[in-house]
Amino acid sequence: MTSPKDLTTVPTTKLQKVLADAGLGSRRALEKWIQAGRVKIDGETASLGDRVSSHQAISVDGREVVHGEVTAPRILIMNKALGTEVSRKSATGRKTVFSELPNLQTGRWISVGRLDVGTTGLLLFTNHGELAHKLMHPSTNIDREYAVRVRSLIDDETRETMLRGVVLDGVTCRFTDIQYFDGRGSNHWYHVCLMEGRNREVRRLFESQQILVSRLKRVRFGPFVLRNFIPAGRVFEIHADEVNAVCKMLDMPLRARSHTRERSDGKVRSSLLPYPNLDLPNWYSEDF
């Protein structure tokens, strides 16, 4: 392994970033791999905090990692179906979302956050670990929007309580916006926004006010919106120009390569909406 003296003159990068750039997973997941002893540098077990140069050999579970080149980023949107798990292998025999994704020649698809078994709607995947990390990190201030069906109307006092915040397991959780959408009889739909996607946070916020959520669907993740041309359980790949616009918004020097096809009429389907600091491609139209 390169000595500390050598590292003062050779450019180095954090180990988990190198692995993420190689498309092996999100930084959070890769940190767990390092702590579990699955990663080696020059044949020696790596430690969290290690830095590596392009000249060092890295392996994960005994398999060499090709590093030095940053994976060209790709982004998929899935309309997650009810009852599917966001896991690579289900312990209960349920269908997993990863079984519906296209094959990659190198790297792996990484889910940007999770949705529980009973939640449907927009789920993002990328082949680039650092991009996944940026999209999920609270510092990027990316909000999430959900369509929520409940059994009763929400009064003003309850609405204000959920906007101010409710302490759940020692953490203050709150919606940044709550808007009535539609309803009839005992079923009423609301759209709510929040900044982080903690485990079951939307359901738990409503449950804290004794309101039962009967349906929950994510319809937007920052600038990504779930379009009606994506059927339940299917995926849609974001156009390379839009991937590049998102990377620029996140201040990431990445360049995507096109893997999508134009429609028969020559137009490009879009799944982005206008968003702060996002420069949309010049062909963009909300009519697509």
mmCIF file of N, CA, C and O in Angstrom, residues 114-116 119-120 144-150 154 162 166 168 173-178 189-220:
data_model
loop_
_atom_site.group_PDB
_atom_site.id
_atom_site.type_symbol
_atom_site.label_atom_id
_atom_site.label_comp_id
_atom_site.label_asym_id
_atom_site.label_seq_id
_atom_site.Cartn_x
_atom_site.Cartn_y
_atom_site.Cartn_z
ATOM 1 N N ARG A 114 -35.643 5.270 -1.365
ATOM 2 C CA ARG A 114 -36.469 4.062 -1.382
ATOM 3 C C ARG A 114 -37.942 4.445 -1.282
ATOM 4 O O ARG A 114 -38.283 5.547 -0.867
ATOM 5 N N LEU A 115 -38.796 3.513 -1.657
ATOM 6 C CA LEU A 115 -40.229 3.590 -1.393
ATOM 7 C C LEU A 115 -40.627 2.263 -0.768
ATOM 8 O O LEU A 115 -40.137 1.212 -1.198
ATOM 9 N N ASP A 116 -41.506 2.291 0.235
ATOM 10 C CA ASP A 116 -41.881 1.033 0.874
ATOM 11 C C ASP A 116 -42.821 0.232 -0.032
ATOM 12 O O ASP A 116 -43.283 0.703 -1.076
ATOM 13 N N THR A 119 -46.103 1.803 -1.195
ATOM 14 C CA THR A 119 -46.050 3.100 -1.862
ATOM 15 C C THR A 119 -45.708 2.911 -3.331
ATOM 16 O O THR A 119 -44.841 2.115 -3.681
ATOM 17 N N THR A 120 -46.382 3.650 -4.186
ATOM 18 C CA THR A 120 -46.156 3.564 -5.624
ATOM 19 C C THR A 120 -45.548 4.867 -6.133
ATOM 20 O O THR A 120 -45.326 5.806 -5.388
ATOM 21 N N ARG A 144 -39.467 16.494 -2.286
ATOM 22 C CA ARG A 144 -40.223 15.368 -2.817
ATOM 23 C C ARG A 144 -41.709 15.684 -2.680
ATOM 24 O O ARG A 144 -42.137 16.241 -1.670
ATOM 25 N N GLU A 145 -42.487 15.303 -3.684
ATOM 26 C CA GLU A 145 -43.929 15.553 -3.652
ATOM 27 C C GLU A 145 -44.679 14.234 -3.751
ATOM 28 O O GLU A 145 -44.355 13.385 -4.587
ATOM 29 N N TYR A 146 -45.685 14.080 -2.884
ATOM 30 C CA TYR A 146 -46.481 12.864 -2.829
ATOM 31 C C TYR A 146 -47.957 13.184 -2.980
ATOM 32 O O TYR A 146 -48.441 14.208 -2.477
ATOM 33 N N ALA A 147 -48.672 12.283 -3.653
ATOM 34 C CA ALA A 147 -50.131 12.309 -3.668
ATOM 35 C C ALA A 147 -50.603 11.361 -2.572
ATOM 36 O O ALA A 147 -50.185 10.191 -2.540
ATOM 37 N N VAL A 148 -51.453 11.855 -1.671
ATOM 38 C CA VAL A 148 -51.858 11.088 -0.492
ATOM 39 C C VAL A 148 -53.382 11.013 -0.434
ATOM 40 O O VAL A 148 -54.058 12.048 -0.499
ATOM 41 N N ARG A 149 -53.930 9.801 -0.320
ATOM 42 C CA ARG A 149 -55.373 9.646 -0.148
ATOM 43 C C ARG A 149 -55.679 9.308 1.305
ATOM 44 O O ARG A 149 -55.084 8.378 1.866
ATOM 45 N N VAL A 150 -56.558 10.103 1.898
ATOM 46 C CA VAL A 150 -56.949 9.891 3.291
ATOM 47 C C VAL A 150 -58.471 9.787 3.364
ATOM 48 O O VAL A 150 -59.182 10.090 2.407
ATOM 49 N N ILE A 154 -58.787 17.436 6.069
ATOM 50 C CA ILE A 154 -57.835 17.902 7.077
ATOM 51 C C ILE A 154 -58.215 19.320 7.485
ATOM 52 O O ILE A 154 -58.321 20.210 6.628
ATOM 53 N N MET A 162 -48.782 19.949 11.055
ATOM 54 C CA MET A 162 -47.877 19.166 10.211
ATOM 55 C C MET A 162 -46.908 20.059 9.448
ATOM 56 O O MET A 162 -45.825 19.619 9.060
ATOM 57 N N VAL A 166 -43.621 17.860 13.650
ATOM 58 C CA VAL A 166 -43.978 16.899 14.694
ATOM 59 C C VAL A 166 -42.727 16.094 15.025
ATOM 60 O O VAL A 166 -42.010 15.643 14.121
ATOM 61 N N LEU A 168 -40.843 12.948 15.811
ATOM 62 C CA LEU A 168 -41.016 11.504 15.656
ATOM 63 C C LEU A 168 -39.680 10.828 15.948
ATOM 64 O O LEU A 168 -38.699 11.067 15.241
ATOM 65 N N CYS A 173 -40.087 16.244 12.122
ATOM 66 C CA CYS A 173 -40.475 16.007 10.735
ATOM 67 C C CYS A 173 -41.621 16.952 10.389
ATOM 68 O O CYS A 173 -42.500 17.203 11.212
ATOM 69 N N ARG A 174 -41.613 17.456 9.157
ATOM 70 C CA ARG A 174 -42.680 18.366 8.753
ATOM 71 C C ARG A 174 -42.813 18.393 7.245
ATOM 72 O O ARG A 174 -41.871 18.084 6.513
ATOM 73 N N PHE A 175 -44.005 18.769 6.804
ATOM 74 C CA PHE A 175 -44.226 19.032 5.398
ATOM 75 C C PHE A 175 -43.898 20.494 5.115
ATOM 76 O O PHE A 175 -44.118 21.353 5.959
ATOM 77 N N THR A 176 -43.376 20.766 3.916
ATOM 78 C CA THR A 176 -43.139 22.151 3.514
ATOM 79 C C THR A 176 -44.360 22.735 2.817
ATOM 80 O O THR A 176 -44.470 23.957 2.689
ATOM 81 N N ASP A 177 -45.271 21.874 2.374
ATOM 82 C CA ASP A 177 -46.497 22.345 1.734
ATOM 83 C C ASP A 177 -47.540 21.238 1.787
ATOM 84 O O ASP A 177 -47.202 20.049 1.719
ATOM 85 N N ILE A 178 -48.799 21.629 1.936
ATOM 86 C CA ILE A 178 -49.937 20.706 1.912
ATOM 87 C C ILE A 178 -51.039 21.378 1.102
ATOM 88 O O ILE A 178 -51.486 22.469 1.449
ATOM 89 N N TRP A 189 -57.905 13.417 -1.707
ATOM 90 C CA TRP A 189 -56.505 13.435 -2.117
ATOM 91 C C TRP A 189 -55.858 14.770 -1.783
ATOM 92 O O TRP A 189 -56.418 15.827 -2.063
ATOM 93 N N TYR A 190 -54.676 14.677 -1.177
ATOM 94 C CA TYR A 190 -53.843 15.847 -0.907
ATOM 95 C C TYR A 190 -52.485 15.639 -1.572
ATOM 96 O O TYR A 190 -52.044 14.497 -1.762
ATOM 97 N N HIS A 191 -51.834 16.753 -1.921
ATOM 98 C CA HIS A 191 -50.442 16.701 -2.347
ATOM 99 C C HIS A 191 -49.595 17.350 -1.261
ATOM 100 O O HIS A 191 -49.913 18.468 -0.815
ATOM 101 N N VAL A 192 -48.557 16.648 -0.821
ATOM 102 C CA VAL A 192 -47.690 17.164 0.244
ATOM 103 C C VAL A 192 -46.251 17.159 -0.253
ATOM 104 O O VAL A 192 -45.868 16.344 -1.105
ATOM 105 N N CYS A 193 -45.454 18.082 0.259
ATOM 106 C CA CYS A 193 -44.035 18.162 -0.083
ATOM 107 C C CYS A 193 -43.195 18.089 1.180
ATOM 108 O O CYS A 193 -43.604 18.609 2.232
ATOM 109 N N LEU A 194 -42.046 17.463 1.088
ATOM 110 C CA LEU A 194 -41.078 17.463 2.187
ATOM 111 C C LEU A 194 -39.678 17.437 1.611
ATOM 112 O O LEU A 194 -39.467 17.121 0.442
ATOM 113 N N MET A 195 -38.706 17.764 2.437
ATOM 114 C CA MET A 195 -37.335 17.926 1.964
ATOM 115 C C MET A 195 -36.509 16.656 2.073
ATOM 116 O O MET A 195 -35.511 16.506 1.384
ATOM 117 N N GLU A 196 -36.890 15.752 2.965
ATOM 118 C CA GLU A 196 -36.151 14.508 3.123
ATOM 119 C C GLU A 196 -37.107 13.337 3.052
ATOM 120 O O GLU A 196 -38.306 13.483 3.306
ATOM 121 N N GLY A 197 -36.571 12.185 2.713
ATOM 122 C CA GLY A 197 -37.412 11.001 2.581
ATOM 123 C C GLY A 197 -37.108 9.959 3.631
ATOM 124 O O GLY A 197 -36.718 8.839 3.291
ATOM 125 N N ARG A 198 -37.249 10.322 4.898
ATOM 126 C CA ARG A 198 -37.000 9.334 5.958
ATOM 127 C C ARG A 198 -38.011 8.196 5.863
ATOM 128 O O ARG A 198 -39.081 8.338 5.298
ATOM 129 N N ASN A 199 -37.689 7.080 6.475
ATOM 130 C CA ASN A 199 -38.506 5.882 6.397
ATOM 131 C C ASN A 199 -39.950 6.143 6.847
ATOM 132 O O ASN A 199 -40.187 6.548 7.988
ATOM 133 N N ARG A 200 -40.897 5.956 5.929
ATOM 134 C CA ARG A 200 -42.339 6.086 6.189
ATOM 135 C C ARG A 200 -42.714 7.469 6.744
ATOM 136 O O ARG A 200 -43.693 7.617 7.467
ATOM 137 N N GLU A 201 -41.962 8.491 6.406
ATOM 138 C CA GLU A 201 -42.174 9.805 7.012
ATOM 139 C C GLU A 201 -43.546 10.380 6.692
ATOM 140 O O GLU A 201 -44.213 10.944 7.573
ATOM 141 N N VAL A 202 -43.999 10.251 5.449
ATOM 142 C CA VAL A 202 -45.316 10.791 5.085
ATOM 143 C C VAL A 202 -46.412 10.097 5.883
ATOM 144 O O VAL A 202 -47.272 10.759 6.501
ATOM 145 N N ARG A 203 -46.404 8.778 5.893
ATOM 146 C CA ARG A 203 -47.431 8.031 6.635
ATOM 147 C C ARG A 203 -47.390 8.358 8.125
ATOM 148 O O ARG A 203 -48.429 8.542 8.759
ATOM 149 N N ARG A 204 -46.185 8.438 8.673
ATOM 150 C CA ARG A 204 -46.053 8.659 10.113
ATOM 151 C C ARG A 204 -46.505 10.057 10.513
ATOM 152 O O ARG A 204 -47.069 10.246 11.595
ATOM 153 N N LEU A 205 -46.272 11.042 9.660
ATOM 154 C CA LEU A 205 -46.762 12.387 9.965
ATOM 155 C C LEU A 205 -48.282 12.411 10.022
ATOM 156 O O LEU A 205 -48.875 13.022 10.925
ATOM 157 N N PHE A 206 -48.934 11.759 9.076
ATOM 158 C CA PHE A 206 -50.393 11.695 9.113
ATOM 159 C C PHE A 206 -50.883 10.875 10.300
ATOM 160 O O PHE A 206 -51.854 11.240 10.979
ATOM 161 N N GLU A 207 -50.216 9.753 10.563
ATOM 162 C CA GLU A 207 -50.613 8.910 11.698
ATOM 163 C C GLU A 207 -50.482 9.644 13.025
ATOM 164 O O GLU A 207 -51.240 9.390 13.971
ATOM 165 N N SER A 208 -49.522 10.563 13.113
ATOM 166 C CA SER A 208 -49.352 11.338 14.350
ATOM 167 C C SER A 208 -50.571 12.214 14.641
ATOM 168 O O SER A 208 -50.790 12.623 15.783
ATOM 169 N N GLN A 209 -51.370 12.471 13.601
ATOM 170 C CA GLN A 209 -52.595 13.265 13.750
ATOM 171 C C GLN A 209 -53.847 12.381 13.663
ATOM 172 O O GLN A 209 -54.957 12.873 13.434
ATOM 173 N N GLN A 210 -53.641 11.067 13.861
ATOM 174 C CA GLN A 210 -54.722 10.084 13.816
ATOM 175 C C GLN A 210 -55.443 10.078 12.465
ATOM 176 O O GLN A 210 -56.675 9.925 12.372
ATOM 177 N N ILE A 211 -54.690 10.234 11.400
ATOM 178 C CA ILE A 211 -55.236 10.190 10.042
ATOM 179 C C ILE A 211 -54.612 9.007 9.310
ATOM 180 O O ILE A 211 -53.391 8.904 9.214
ATOM 181 N N LEU A 212 -55.456 8.122 8.806
ATOM 182 C CA LEU A 212 -54.975 6.926 8.121
ATOM 183 C C LEU A 212 -54.783 7.217 6.637
ATOM 184 O O LEU A 212 -55.669 7.738 5.965
ATOM 185 N N VAL A 213 -53.606 6.882 6.125
ATOM 186 C CA VAL A 213 -53.307 7.021 4.696
ATOM 187 C C VAL A 213 -53.713 5.726 4.002
ATOM 188 O O VAL A 213 -53.209 4.651 4.321
ATOM 189 N N SER A 214 -54.638 5.832 3.017
ATOM 190 C CA SER A 214 -55.085 4.638 2.309
ATOM 191 C C SER A 214 -54.376 4.434 0.978
ATOM 192 O O SER A 214 -54.360 3.324 0.449
ATOM 193 N N ARG A 215 -53.803 5.485 0.406
ATOM 194 C CA ARG A 215 -52.999 5.379 -0.816
ATOM 195 C C ARG A 215 -51.883 6.406 -0.753
ATOM 196 O O ARG A 215 -52.083 7.530 -0.290
ATOM 197 N N LEU A 216 -50.713 6.025 -1.257
ATOM 198 C CA LEU A 216 -49.571 6.948 -1.245
ATOM 199 C C LEU A 216 -48.768 6.745 -2.522
ATOM 200 O O LEU A 216 -48.382 5.623 -2.851
ATOM 201 N N LYS A 217 -48.536 7.844 -3.231
ATOM 202 C CA LYS A 217 -47.822 7.777 -4.500
ATOM 203 C C LYS A 217 -46.890 8.967 -4.619
ATOM 204 O O LYS A 217 -47.304 10.115 -4.438
ATOM 205 N N ARG A 218 -45.607 8.715 -4.911
ATOM 206 C CA ARG A 218 -44.690 9.824 -5.144
ATOM 207 C C ARG A 218 -44.841 10.269 -6.600
ATOM 208 O O ARG A 218 -44.754 9.444 -7.514
ATOM 209 N N VAL A 219 -45.021 11.562 -6.781
ATOM 210 C CA VAL A 219 -45.269 12.084 -8.126
ATOM 211 C C VAL A 219 -44.155 12.992 -8.619
ATOM 212 O O VAL A 219 -44.101 13.315 -9.811
ATOM 213 N N ARG A 220 -43.262 13.411 -7.722
ATOM 214 C CA ARG A 220 -42.166 14.288 -8.135
ATOM 215 C C ARG A 220 -40.991 14.127 -7.184
ATOM 216 O O ARG A 220 -41.176 13.921 -5.984
#
